Amino acid sequence: MKQKKKCGVHGWILIGLSSAFLIVMLILPLIYVMVTAFREGWHSFSAAVTDKYAVASIKLTLEVTLITVICNTLFGIFASWTITKFRFRGKKIISTLMDLPLTVSPIIAGLIYVLTFGRQSFLYPYVKASGFDIIFAVPGIVLATIFVTFPFISREIVPVLTAQGTDEEEAAALMGAGFPMIFRKVTFPHIKWALLYGIVLCTARAMGEFGAVSVLSGHLKGKTLTMPLYIELLYQGYDFSGAFAVSAILVLMAVIILVIKSILVYKGKEEEL
Amino acid sequence: MGKKRKKKNVIPGFGVSLGITITMLGLVVMIPLCSLVLFSAELSPTEFLKTVTGARVLSSYRVSFETAFFAAVIDAVAGLVIAWVLVRYEFPGREIMNGLIELPFALPTAVAGIALTHLTTANGWVGSIFHRFGIEIAYTRIGITVALVFIGIPFVVRSVQPVLEKVDGQYEEAANILGANPRQTFCRIILPEISPALIAGFTMSFARGLGEYGSVVFIAGNTPFETEIAPLMIMSKLQEFDYSSATAIALVMLFAAFIILFINALIQSRASRIVSGID
């Protein structure tokens, strides 16, 4: 805060440029989606979003997002606890592998799951014997979404835990506390906001994932179409008002997520001070 | 300081948490990666070369690299300015601007894609203005670049912002007193401090742009040799169930992404060595 200056002429020019850039690049698309969604009135909007297939896609997106967030929260907590509180060989490999999904194109993420569970895979006989469809079905969509958002939560927690060190946990352990007790009473209060922030980011990405899911979905209307895929289908069928109506729901969710995120960042900073 | 801890972990729960971590990592990342390696090993080298040097594939790489590179450059400049404004100035609406930066993370890429496309077509809100000057945005490489700029902007801002916040005001004051003009102060004092973060942000938005699919497919128009991006080539091979070609193209893209990240890692480690004073 010490450096905050009153802005001179240069300052105002820079502020103006930044605002113009952000308004054109970020806000205008949002406004456009909302305007187009409601251009033909409330009725056509509500008809588009209560369509049988639209409702099915909303349900599927919520399901996939929920499962993904649960899995990745579990992983994020344990993984960041493991790599920050203990010293062991191979730690570097684990943290590299954890962050790998961030650098892989969503399409390639989809591709590697097709190669894993598809017909040419060494796993295929087992997959087939289990009678459980993975690719071109819902489990594939869930797996792809988990992959794409895999490191989102651990990446938020790891820096906080690294900064905090291990002294408090060691003290608790020496006084006889077990793992659940230490986690709940000592570690969790530190990572609370970072964890929530990670969950919010993970939710945002999970509900909007397109590329990876597009590879693994069989594109069956009402069965394996998530909201972004359903939007693509409507858009390609030139049903623009329908596509933008469903998009409006996602825009609304994105705005809610941004608001929650800002609150979390604010709360986290407040606690630090 | 670390000597004592090296001997034994005092904190309980190591086995359980390592077990859960490795199991999930194995299921989600390692097994799929192994199957990619196994499948690639079966590709015949001649066929691999033939696929990845096909004219259409080569031009898709070029489109992807060019657009992602230009988008990352624009993001680096715009991101630096935005980060600067957010850190250095107090103005009404600053909090809103700060909260907005993550919008491209939160907004599904498909939604961003269709909205940007409709805005930039010849009769769209923005496209019609450019159309008057004979510039088409949607369905050209400019359109792809616009979509990638949208996707990449938060990477630069969020990478530069925290570093800029920590830049010590004393050095700027010292430079001022010694008679440096604002431009000199910026180039000599501030830029060296934030350049590792700026490069990291640039790299991330470049790497992300190379792989981006959702926002680009709608705005690209997908004309072969013109506006076809590499991820789309992989996608169309997959739809033809031509897994070996898809894998071959994907391997080249993965390789490129790793090289970019590796160069970045080298720059970052050199920068942190300079800062910590260890040679």
Coordinates of C-alpha atoms in Angstrom, one line a residue:
Chain A
M1 CA 0.0 0.0 0.0
K2 CA 2.9 2.3 0.6
Q3 CA 3.5 2.9 -3.0
K4 CA 0.0 3.8 -4.1
K5 CA 0.3 7.1 -5.8
K6 CA -2.1 9.7 -7.0
C7 CA -2.2 9.2 -10.8
G8 CA -0.8 11.9 -13.0
V9 CA -1.5 12.4 -16.7
H10 CA 0.5 9.3 -17.6
G11 CA -1.4 7.4 -15.0
W12 CA -4.8 8.3 -16.4
I13 CA -3.7 7.4 -19.9
L14 CA -2.5 4.0 -18.7
I15 CA -5.7 3.5 -16.7
G16 CA -7.8 4.5 -19.7
L17 CA -5.9 2.1 -22.0
S18 CA -6.2 -0.8 -19.6
S19 CA -9.9 -0.2 -19.0
A20 CA -10.6 0.1 -22.8
F21 CA -8.7 -3.2 -23.4
L22 CA -10.6 -5.0 -20.6
I23 CA -13.9 -3.6 -21.6
V24 CA -13.6 -4.6 -25.3
M25 CA -11.9 -8.0 -24.6
L26 CA -13.7 -9.2 -21.5
I27 CA -16.9 -7.3 -20.8
L28 CA -18.2 -6.8 -24.3
P29 CA -18.5 -10.6 -24.9
L30 CA -20.4 -11.0 -21.6
I31 CA -22.8 -8.2 -22.5
Y32 CA -23.2 -9.7 -26.0
V33 CA -24.1 -13.1 -24.7
M34 CA -26.7 -11.6 -22.3
V35 CA -28.2 -9.3 -25.0
T36 CA -28.5 -12.1 -27.6
A37 CA -29.9 -14.5 -25.1
F38 CA -32.8 -12.2 -24.2
R39 CA -33.2 -10.5 -27.6
E40 CA -36.3 -12.6 -28.5
G41 CA -37.8 -12.1 -25.1
W42 CA -38.0 -14.0 -21.8
H43 CA -40.2 -16.7 -23.3
S44 CA -37.8 -17.9 -26.0
F45 CA -35.0 -17.8 -23.4
S46 CA -36.9 -19.9 -20.9
A47 CA -38.1 -22.2 -23.7
A48 CA -34.5 -22.8 -24.8
V49 CA -33.1 -23.5 -21.3
T50 CA -36.0 -25.7 -20.2
D51 CA -35.7 -27.8 -23.4
K52 CA -35.4 -31.5 -22.5
Y53 CA -31.9 -31.8 -23.8
A54 CA -30.8 -28.5 -22.3
V55 CA -31.9 -29.7 -18.9
A56 CA -30.1 -33.0 -19.4
S57 CA -26.9 -31.1 -20.3
I58 CA -27.2 -28.9 -17.3
K59 CA -27.7 -31.9 -15.0
L60 CA -24.7 -33.7 -16.6
T61 CA -22.5 -30.6 -16.2
L62 CA -23.4 -30.3 -12.5
E63 CA -22.8 -34.0 -11.9
V64 CA -19.4 -34.0 -13.7
T65 CA -18.3 -30.8 -11.9
L66 CA -19.4 -32.2 -8.5
I67 CA -17.5 -35.5 -8.9
T68 CA -14.4 -33.7 -10.3
V69 CA -14.3 -31.2 -7.4
I70 CA -14.6 -33.9 -4.8
C71 CA -11.9 -36.0 -6.4
N72 CA -9.5 -33.1 -6.9
T73 CA -10.1 -31.7 -3.4
L74 CA -9.2 -35.0 -1.9
F75 CA -6.1 -35.3 -4.1
G76 CA -5.1 -31.7 -3.6
I77 CA -5.2 -31.9 0.2
F78 CA -3.3 -35.2 0.4
A79 CA -0.8 -34.4 -2.3
S80 CA 0.1 -30.9 -1.0
W81 CA 0.3 -32.3 2.6
T82 CA 2.6 -35.1 1.4
I83 CA 5.0 -32.9 -0.6
T84 CA 5.2 -30.0 1.9
K85 CA 5.3 -31.8 5.2
F86 CA 7.7 -34.7 4.5
R87 CA 11.1 -35.3 3.0
F88 CA 11.5 -38.2 0.8
R89 CA 13.0 -39.3 -2.5
G90 CA 11.1 -38.7 -5.7
K91 CA 9.3 -35.6 -4.3
K92 CA 10.3 -33.6 -7.4
I93 CA 8.9 -36.2 -9.7
I94 CA 5.6 -36.2 -7.9
S95 CA 5.3 -32.4 -8.1
T96 CA 6.3 -32.4 -11.8
L97 CA 3.7 -35.1 -12.7
M98 CA 1.1 -33.2 -10.7
D99 CA 1.5 -30.1 -12.7
L100 CA 1.8 -31.9 -16.0
P101 CA -1.9 -31.6 -16.9
L102 CA -1.6 -27.8 -17.0
T103 CA 0.8 -28.0 -19.9
V104 CA -1.0 -30.6 -22.0
S105 CA -3.5 -29.3 -24.6
P106 CA -7.1 -30.4 -23.7
I107 CA -7.3 -32.2 -27.0
I108 CA -4.2 -34.2 -26.2
A109 CA -5.6 -34.9 -22.7
G110 CA -8.7 -36.4 -24.5
L111 CA -6.5 -38.3 -26.9
I112 CA -4.4 -40.0 -24.2
Y113 CA -7.6 -41.3 -22.5
V114 CA -8.8 -42.6 -25.9
L115 CA -5.5 -44.4 -26.2
T116 CA -5.8 -45.7 -22.7
F117 CA -9.3 -47.2 -22.8
G118 CA -9.9 -47.4 -26.5
R119 CA -9.9 -50.5 -28.7
Q120 CA -6.1 -50.5 -29.5
S121 CA -5.2 -50.3 -25.8
F122 CA -3.6 -53.0 -23.7
L123 CA -6.3 -52.3 -21.1
Y124 CA -9.1 -52.8 -23.6
P125 CA -9.8 -56.5 -22.8
Y126 CA -10.2 -55.7 -19.1
V127 CA -12.4 -52.7 -19.9
K128 CA -14.6 -54.7 -22.2
A129 CA -14.8 -57.6 -19.7
S130 CA -16.0 -55.2 -17.0
G131 CA -18.9 -54.2 -19.3
F132 CA -18.3 -50.6 -18.3
D133 CA -18.1 -48.0 -21.1
I134 CA -15.5 -45.4 -20.5
I135 CA -14.8 -43.6 -23.7
F136 CA -17.7 -42.0 -25.5
A137 CA -19.6 -42.2 -22.2
V138 CA -20.0 -40.3 -19.0
P139 CA -17.0 -41.9 -17.1
G140 CA -14.7 -40.7 -19.9
I141 CA -16.1 -37.1 -19.6
V142 CA -15.5 -37.3 -15.8
L143 CA -11.9 -38.6 -16.2
A144 CA -11.0 -36.0 -18.8
T145 CA -12.4 -33.2 -16.6
I146 CA -10.5 -34.6 -13.5
F147 CA -7.3 -34.7 -15.6
V148 CA -7.6 -31.2 -16.9
T149 CA -8.3 -29.7 -13.4
F150 CA -6.0 -32.1 -11.5
P151 CA -3.5 -29.6 -10.1
F152 CA -5.8 -26.7 -9.6
I153 CA -6.3 -27.2 -5.8
S154 CA -2.9 -28.5 -4.9
R155 CA -1.3 -25.5 -6.7
E156 CA -3.2 -23.1 -4.4
I157 CA -2.4 -25.0 -1.2
V158 CA 1.3 -25.9 -1.7
P159 CA 2.7 -22.3 -1.5
V160 CA 0.7 -21.6 1.7
L161 CA 2.0 -24.8 3.3
T162 CA 5.5 -24.2 2.2
A163 CA 5.5 -20.8 3.7
Q164 CA 4.1 -22.1 6.9
G165 CA 6.8 -24.7 7.4
T166 CA 6.5 -27.8 9.5
D167 CA 7.2 -26.6 13.0
E168 CA 3.6 -26.4 14.2
E169 CA 2.8 -29.9 13.0
E170 CA 6.0 -31.3 14.5
A171 CA 5.1 -29.7 17.9
A172 CA 1.6 -31.1 17.7
A173 CA 2.9 -34.6 16.8
L174 CA 5.4 -34.5 19.7
M175 CA 2.6 -33.7 22.0
G176 CA 0.8 -36.8 20.8
A177 CA -1.7 -35.6 18.2
G178 CA -2.6 -38.0 15.5
F179 CA -2.9 -37.2 11.8
P180 CA -6.6 -36.3 11.7
M181 CA -6.2 -34.1 14.7
I182 CA -3.1 -32.3 13.4
F183 CA -4.8 -31.7 10.1
R184 CA -8.0 -30.4 11.5
K185 CA -6.6 -28.3 14.3
V186 CA -3.2 -27.1 12.9
T187 CA -3.0 -27.3 9.2
F188 CA -6.5 -26.7 8.0
P189 CA -6.9 -23.2 9.6
H190 CA -3.9 -22.1 7.5
I191 CA -5.0 -23.4 4.2
K192 CA -8.8 -22.7 4.5
W193 CA -8.9 -19.8 2.1
A194 CA -6.4 -21.2 -0.4
L195 CA -8.4 -24.4 -0.4
L196 CA -11.7 -22.7 -1.1
Y197 CA -10.0 -20.6 -3.7
G198 CA -8.7 -23.7 -5.4
I199 CA -12.1 -25.3 -5.3
V200 CA -13.7 -22.3 -6.9
L201 CA -11.1 -22.3 -9.7
C202 CA -11.6 -26.0 -10.2
T203 CA -15.3 -25.6 -10.4
A204 CA -15.0 -22.9 -13.0
R205 CA -12.7 -24.9 -15.2
A206 CA -14.6 -28.2 -14.7
M207 CA -18.0 -26.8 -15.8
G208 CA -16.5 -25.1 -18.8
E209 CA -14.1 -27.7 -20.1
F210 CA -14.6 -28.2 -23.8
G211 CA -11.7 -29.7 -25.7
A212 CA -10.9 -32.8 -23.7
V213 CA -14.6 -33.5 -23.0
S214 CA -15.4 -33.1 -26.7
V215 CA -12.9 -35.9 -27.6
L216 CA -14.3 -38.3 -25.1
S217 CA -18.0 -37.6 -25.3
G218 CA -20.0 -39.7 -27.8
H219 CA -22.0 -36.6 -28.5
L220 CA -25.2 -38.3 -27.7
K221 CA -28.0 -35.8 -27.3
G222 CA -29.4 -35.9 -23.7
K223 CA -26.8 -38.5 -22.7
T224 CA -23.2 -37.4 -23.0
L225 CA -23.5 -33.7 -23.9
T226 CA -22.3 -31.3 -21.3
M227 CA -23.4 -27.7 -21.5
P228 CA -20.4 -26.4 -23.6
L229 CA -20.9 -29.4 -26.0
Y230 CA -24.6 -28.7 -26.2
I231 CA -23.9 -25.1 -27.0
E232 CA -21.6 -26.2 -29.8
L233 CA -24.3 -28.5 -31.2
L234 CA -26.9 -25.7 -31.1
Y235 CA -24.5 -23.2 -32.6
Q236 CA -23.6 -25.6 -35.5
G237 CA -27.2 -26.1 -36.1
Y238 CA -27.6 -22.3 -36.5
D239 CA -29.8 -22.1 -33.5
F240 CA -27.9 -19.0 -32.3
S241 CA -30.6 -17.8 -29.8
G242 CA -30.7 -21.2 -28.2
A243 CA -26.9 -21.4 -28.0
F244 CA -26.6 -18.0 -26.4
A245 CA -29.5 -18.7 -24.0
V246 CA -27.6 -21.8 -22.6
S247 CA -24.4 -19.7 -22.7
A248 CA -26.1 -17.1 -20.6
I249 CA -26.5 -19.6 -17.8
L250 CA -22.7 -20.3 -17.9
V251 CA -22.0 -16.6 -18.0
L252 CA -24.1 -16.1 -14.9
M253 CA -22.2 -18.9 -13.2
A254 CA -18.9 -17.4 -14.3
V255 CA -19.8 -14.1 -12.8
I256 CA -20.9 -15.7 -9.5
I257 CA -17.6 -17.6 -9.4
L258 CA -15.7 -14.3 -9.9
V259 CA -17.6 -12.7 -7.1
I260 CA -16.9 -15.6 -4.7
K261 CA -13.3 -15.6 -5.8
S262 CA -12.9 -11.9 -5.0
I263 CA -14.5 -12.4 -1.6
L264 CA -12.1 -15.3 -0.8
V265 CA -9.0 -13.4 -1.9
Y266 CA -10.1 -10.5 0.3
K267 CA -10.9 -12.7 3.3
G268 CA -7.6 -14.5 2.9
K269 CA -5.6 -11.2 2.8
E270 CA -7.6 -9.9 5.8
E271 CA -6.6 -12.9 7.9
E272 CA -3.0 -12.5 6.9
L273 CA -2.9 -9.0 8.3
Chain B
M1 CA 18.3 -25.9 9.6
G2 CA 17.1 -28.9 7.6
K3 CA 19.7 -31.3 9.1
K4 CA 17.7 -32.5 12.0
R5 CA 14.6 -33.1 9.9
K6 CA 16.4 -35.2 7.4
K7 CA 16.7 -38.1 9.8
K8 CA 13.1 -38.9 10.5
N9 CA 9.7 -37.5 9.8
V10 CA 8.0 -36.7 13.1
I11 CA 4.7 -35.8 11.6
P12 CA 2.3 -38.9 11.4
G13 CA 0.3 -39.9 8.3
F14 CA 3.1 -40.1 5.8
G15 CA 2.2 -43.6 4.5
V16 CA -1.5 -42.9 4.1
S17 CA -1.1 -39.5 2.3
L18 CA 1.7 -40.7 0.1
G19 CA -0.4 -43.8 -0.8
I20 CA -3.4 -41.8 -1.7
T21 CA -1.3 -39.3 -3.7
I22 CA 0.5 -41.9 -5.7
T23 CA -2.7 -43.9 -6.3
M24 CA -4.6 -41.0 -7.7
L25 CA -1.6 -39.7 -9.6
G26 CA -1.1 -43.1 -11.1
L27 CA -4.8 -43.5 -12.2
V28 CA -5.2 -40.0 -13.6
V29 CA -1.8 -39.1 -15.0
M30 CA 0.6 -42.0 -15.1
I31 CA -1.4 -44.8 -16.7
P32 CA -2.7 -42.6 -19.5
L33 CA 0.8 -41.2 -20.1
C34 CA 2.2 -44.8 -20.2
S35 CA -0.4 -45.8 -22.8
L36 CA 0.6 -42.8 -24.9
V37 CA 4.2 -43.9 -24.7
L38 CA 3.3 -47.5 -25.5
F39 CA 1.2 -46.5 -28.4
S40 CA 3.8 -44.1 -29.8
A41 CA 6.4 -46.9 -29.6
E42 CA 4.3 -48.9 -32.0
L43 CA 4.1 -46.1 -34.6
S44 CA 6.4 -46.8 -37.6
P45 CA 9.0 -44.1 -38.0
T46 CA 8.3 -43.6 -41.7
E47 CA 4.6 -43.2 -41.2
F48 CA 5.2 -40.9 -38.3
L49 CA 7.4 -38.6 -40.4
K50 CA 5.0 -38.8 -43.3
T51 CA 2.1 -37.7 -41.0
V52 CA 3.9 -34.8 -39.2
T53 CA 5.5 -33.4 -42.4
G54 CA 2.3 -33.5 -44.5
A55 CA 1.6 -30.1 -46.0
R56 CA -1.7 -29.6 -44.2
V57 CA -0.3 -30.6 -40.9
L58 CA 2.8 -28.4 -41.3
S59 CA 0.6 -25.4 -42.1
S60 CA -1.5 -26.1 -39.1
Y61 CA 1.6 -26.0 -36.9
R62 CA 2.5 -22.7 -38.5
V63 CA -0.9 -21.2 -37.9
S64 CA -0.8 -22.4 -34.3
F65 CA 2.7 -21.1 -33.6
E66 CA 2.2 -17.7 -35.3
T67 CA -1.2 -16.9 -33.7
A68 CA -0.1 -18.2 -30.2
F69 CA 3.1 -16.2 -30.4
F70 CA 1.5 -12.9 -31.5
A71 CA -1.3 -13.4 -28.9
A72 CA 1.3 -14.0 -26.2
V73 CA 3.2 -10.8 -27.3
I74 CA 0.0 -8.7 -27.1
D75 CA -0.8 -10.3 -23.8
A76 CA 2.7 -9.5 -22.4
V77 CA 2.4 -5.8 -23.3
A78 CA -1.3 -5.4 -22.3
G79 CA -0.8 -7.6 -19.2
L80 CA 2.2 -5.5 -18.1
V81 CA 0.3 -2.3 -18.4
I82 CA -2.7 -3.7 -16.6
A83 CA -0.6 -5.1 -13.8
W84 CA 1.2 -1.8 -13.5
V85 CA -2.1 0.1 -13.3
L86 CA -3.5 -2.3 -10.7
V87 CA -0.4 -2.1 -8.5
R88 CA 0.6 1.5 -8.8
Y89 CA -2.5 3.6 -9.0
E90 CA -5.6 4.2 -6.8
F91 CA -8.7 4.9 -8.9
P92 CA -12.4 4.2 -8.8
G93 CA -13.2 0.8 -10.1
R94 CA -9.8 -0.7 -9.3
E95 CA -11.2 -3.5 -7.3
I96 CA -13.6 -4.4 -10.1
M97 CA -10.8 -4.4 -12.6
N98 CA -8.8 -6.6 -10.4
G99 CA -11.6 -9.1 -10.0
L100 CA -12.3 -9.2 -13.7
I101 CA -8.8 -10.4 -14.7
E102 CA -9.7 -14.1 -14.0
L103 CA -12.8 -13.9 -16.2
P104 CA -11.2 -15.9 -19.0
F105 CA -10.5 -18.7 -16.5
A106 CA -14.1 -18.7 -15.2
L107 CA -15.9 -18.3 -18.5
P108 CA -16.2 -21.5 -20.4
T109 CA -14.1 -21.4 -23.6
A110 CA -16.9 -22.4 -25.9
V111 CA -19.0 -19.4 -24.6
A112 CA -16.1 -17.1 -25.1
G113 CA -15.6 -18.5 -28.6
I114 CA -19.1 -18.0 -29.9
A115 CA -19.4 -14.6 -28.3
L116 CA -16.1 -13.3 -29.8
T117 CA -17.0 -14.8 -33.2
H118 CA -20.4 -13.0 -33.3
L119 CA -18.8 -9.8 -32.1
T120 CA -16.2 -9.8 -34.8
T121 CA -18.0 -10.9 -37.9
A122 CA -18.5 -8.3 -40.7
N123 CA -21.9 -7.3 -39.2
G124 CA -21.0 -7.8 -35.5
W125 CA -20.6 -4.9 -33.0
V126 CA -16.8 -4.7 -33.3
G127 CA -16.3 -6.5 -36.6
S128 CA -18.4 -3.9 -38.5
I129 CA -16.1 -1.1 -37.5
F130 CA -13.1 -3.0 -38.7
H131 CA -14.9 -4.1 -41.8
R132 CA -15.3 -0.5 -42.9
F133 CA -11.5 -0.4 -43.1
G134 CA -11.3 -3.7 -45.0
I135 CA -10.1 -5.7 -42.0
E136 CA -11.9 -9.0 -41.4
I137 CA -11.4 -10.5 -37.9
A138 CA -13.7 -13.5 -37.6
Y139 CA -12.7 -16.6 -39.7
T140 CA -9.1 -15.2 -40.2
R141 CA -5.9 -15.6 -38.3
I142 CA -6.6 -12.2 -36.7
G143 CA -9.7 -13.8 -35.2
I144 CA -7.7 -16.8 -33.8
T145 CA -5.2 -14.3 -32.3
V146 CA -8.0 -12.3 -30.7
A147 CA -9.4 -15.5 -29.1
L148 CA -5.9 -16.4 -27.8
V149 CA -5.3 -12.9 -26.4
F150 CA -8.6 -13.4 -24.4
I151 CA -7.5 -16.8 -23.1
G152 CA -3.9 -15.7 -22.2
I153 CA -4.3 -12.3 -20.5
P154 CA -4.8 -13.5 -16.9
F155 CA -1.5 -15.5 -17.0
V156 CA 0.6 -12.4 -17.6
V157 CA -1.3 -10.1 -15.2
R158 CA -1.3 -12.7 -12.3
S159 CA 2.4 -13.5 -12.9
V160 CA 3.6 -9.9 -13.0
Q161 CA 1.3 -8.3 -10.4
P162 CA 2.7 -10.0 -7.2
V163 CA 6.3 -9.3 -8.2
L164 CA 5.5 -5.7 -9.1
E165 CA 3.9 -5.3 -5.6
K166 CA 7.2 -6.3 -4.0
V167 CA 9.5 -4.0 -6.0
D168 CA 11.1 -1.8 -3.4
G169 CA 10.3 1.9 -3.9
Q170 CA 13.7 2.9 -2.5
Y171 CA 15.6 2.0 -5.6
E172 CA 13.2 4.1 -7.7
E173 CA 13.6 7.0 -5.4
A174 CA 17.4 6.6 -5.5
A175 CA 17.3 6.6 -9.3
N176 CA 15.1 9.7 -9.3
I177 CA 17.5 11.5 -7.0
L178 CA 20.4 10.5 -9.1
G179 CA 18.7 12.2 -12.0
A180 CA 17.1 9.3 -14.0
N181 CA 14.1 10.2 -16.0
P182 CA 11.0 8.0 -15.6
R183 CA 11.8 6.0 -18.7
Q184 CA 15.3 5.2 -17.5
T185 CA 13.9 4.3 -14.1
F186 CA 11.5 1.9 -15.7
C187 CA 13.9 0.3 -18.1
R188 CA 16.9 0.1 -15.7
I189 CA 15.3 -0.5 -12.3
I190 CA 11.8 -2.0 -12.6
L191 CA 12.0 -4.0 -15.8
P192 CA 15.0 -6.1 -14.7
E193 CA 13.1 -6.9 -11.5
I194 CA 9.9 -8.0 -13.1
S195 CA 11.3 -9.5 -16.4
P196 CA 11.5 -13.1 -15.1
A197 CA 7.8 -12.9 -14.1
L198 CA 6.9 -11.3 -17.4
I199 CA 8.7 -14.0 -19.3
A200 CA 6.9 -16.7 -17.2
G201 CA 3.6 -15.1 -17.9
F202 CA 4.4 -14.9 -21.6
T203 CA 5.5 -18.5 -21.7
M204 CA 2.4 -19.7 -20.0
S205 CA 0.1 -17.8 -22.3
F206 CA 2.1 -19.0 -25.3
A207 CA 1.9 -22.6 -24.2
R208 CA -1.8 -22.3 -23.4
G209 CA -2.4 -20.7 -26.8
L210 CA -0.7 -23.5 -28.6
G211 CA -3.1 -26.1 -27.1
E212 CA -6.2 -24.0 -27.0
Y213 CA -9.2 -25.5 -28.8
G214 CA -12.6 -24.4 -27.4
S215 CA -12.5 -20.7 -28.0
V216 CA -10.6 -21.0 -31.3
V217 CA -12.7 -23.5 -33.3
F218 CA -15.6 -21.2 -33.6
I219 CA -13.7 -18.0 -34.6
A220 CA -11.2 -19.8 -36.9
G221 CA -13.4 -20.8 -39.7
N222 CA -11.1 -23.9 -40.0
T223 CA -10.1 -23.5 -43.6
P224 CA -7.3 -25.9 -44.5
F225 CA -3.9 -24.3 -45.0
E226 CA -5.4 -20.9 -43.8
T227 CA -7.0 -21.0 -40.4
E228 CA -6.7 -24.7 -39.3
I229 CA -4.9 -25.0 -35.9
A230 CA -2.9 -28.1 -34.8
P231 CA -5.3 -29.1 -32.1
L232 CA -8.1 -29.2 -34.7
M233 CA -6.0 -31.4 -36.9
I234 CA -5.7 -33.9 -34.0
M235 CA -9.4 -33.6 -33.4
S236 CA -10.3 -34.4 -37.0
K237 CA -7.9 -37.3 -37.1
L238 CA -9.6 -38.6 -34.0
Q239 CA -13.0 -38.3 -35.6
E240 CA -11.8 -40.5 -38.4
F241 CA -10.5 -43.0 -35.8
D242 CA -7.0 -42.5 -37.3
Y243 CA -5.4 -42.8 -33.8
S244 CA -1.8 -43.1 -35.1
S245 CA -1.9 -39.9 -37.1
A246 CA -3.6 -38.1 -34.2
T247 CA -0.9 -39.4 -31.8
A248 CA 1.9 -38.4 -34.2
I249 CA 0.7 -34.8 -34.4
A250 CA 0.1 -34.7 -30.7
L251 CA 3.6 -35.9 -29.9
V252 CA 5.1 -33.0 -31.9
M253 CA 2.8 -30.5 -30.1
L254 CA 3.8 -32.0 -26.7
F255 CA 7.4 -31.8 -27.6
A256 CA 7.1 -28.1 -28.6
A257 CA 5.3 -27.3 -25.4
F258 CA 7.9 -29.0 -23.3
I259 CA 10.7 -27.1 -25.0
I260 CA 9.0 -23.8 -24.4
L261 CA 8.5 -24.7 -20.7
F262 CA 12.1 -25.9 -20.4
I263 CA 13.5 -22.7 -21.8
N264 CA 11.3 -20.8 -19.4
A265 CA 12.6 -23.0 -16.5
L266 CA 16.2 -22.2 -17.5
I267 CA 15.5 -18.5 -17.6
Q268 CA 13.7 -18.6 -14.2
S269 CA 16.5 -20.6 -12.5
R270 CA 19.1 -18.2 -13.9
A271 CA 17.1 -15.3 -12.6
S272 CA 16.7 -16.7 -9.1
R273 CA 20.4 -17.5 -9.0
I274 CA 21.2 -13.9 -9.7
V275 CA 18.7 -12.7 -7.1
S276 CA 20.0 -15.1 -4.4
G277 CA 23.6 -14.2 -5.3
I278 CA 24.8 -17.8 -5.7
D279 CA 26.7 -18.5 -8.9

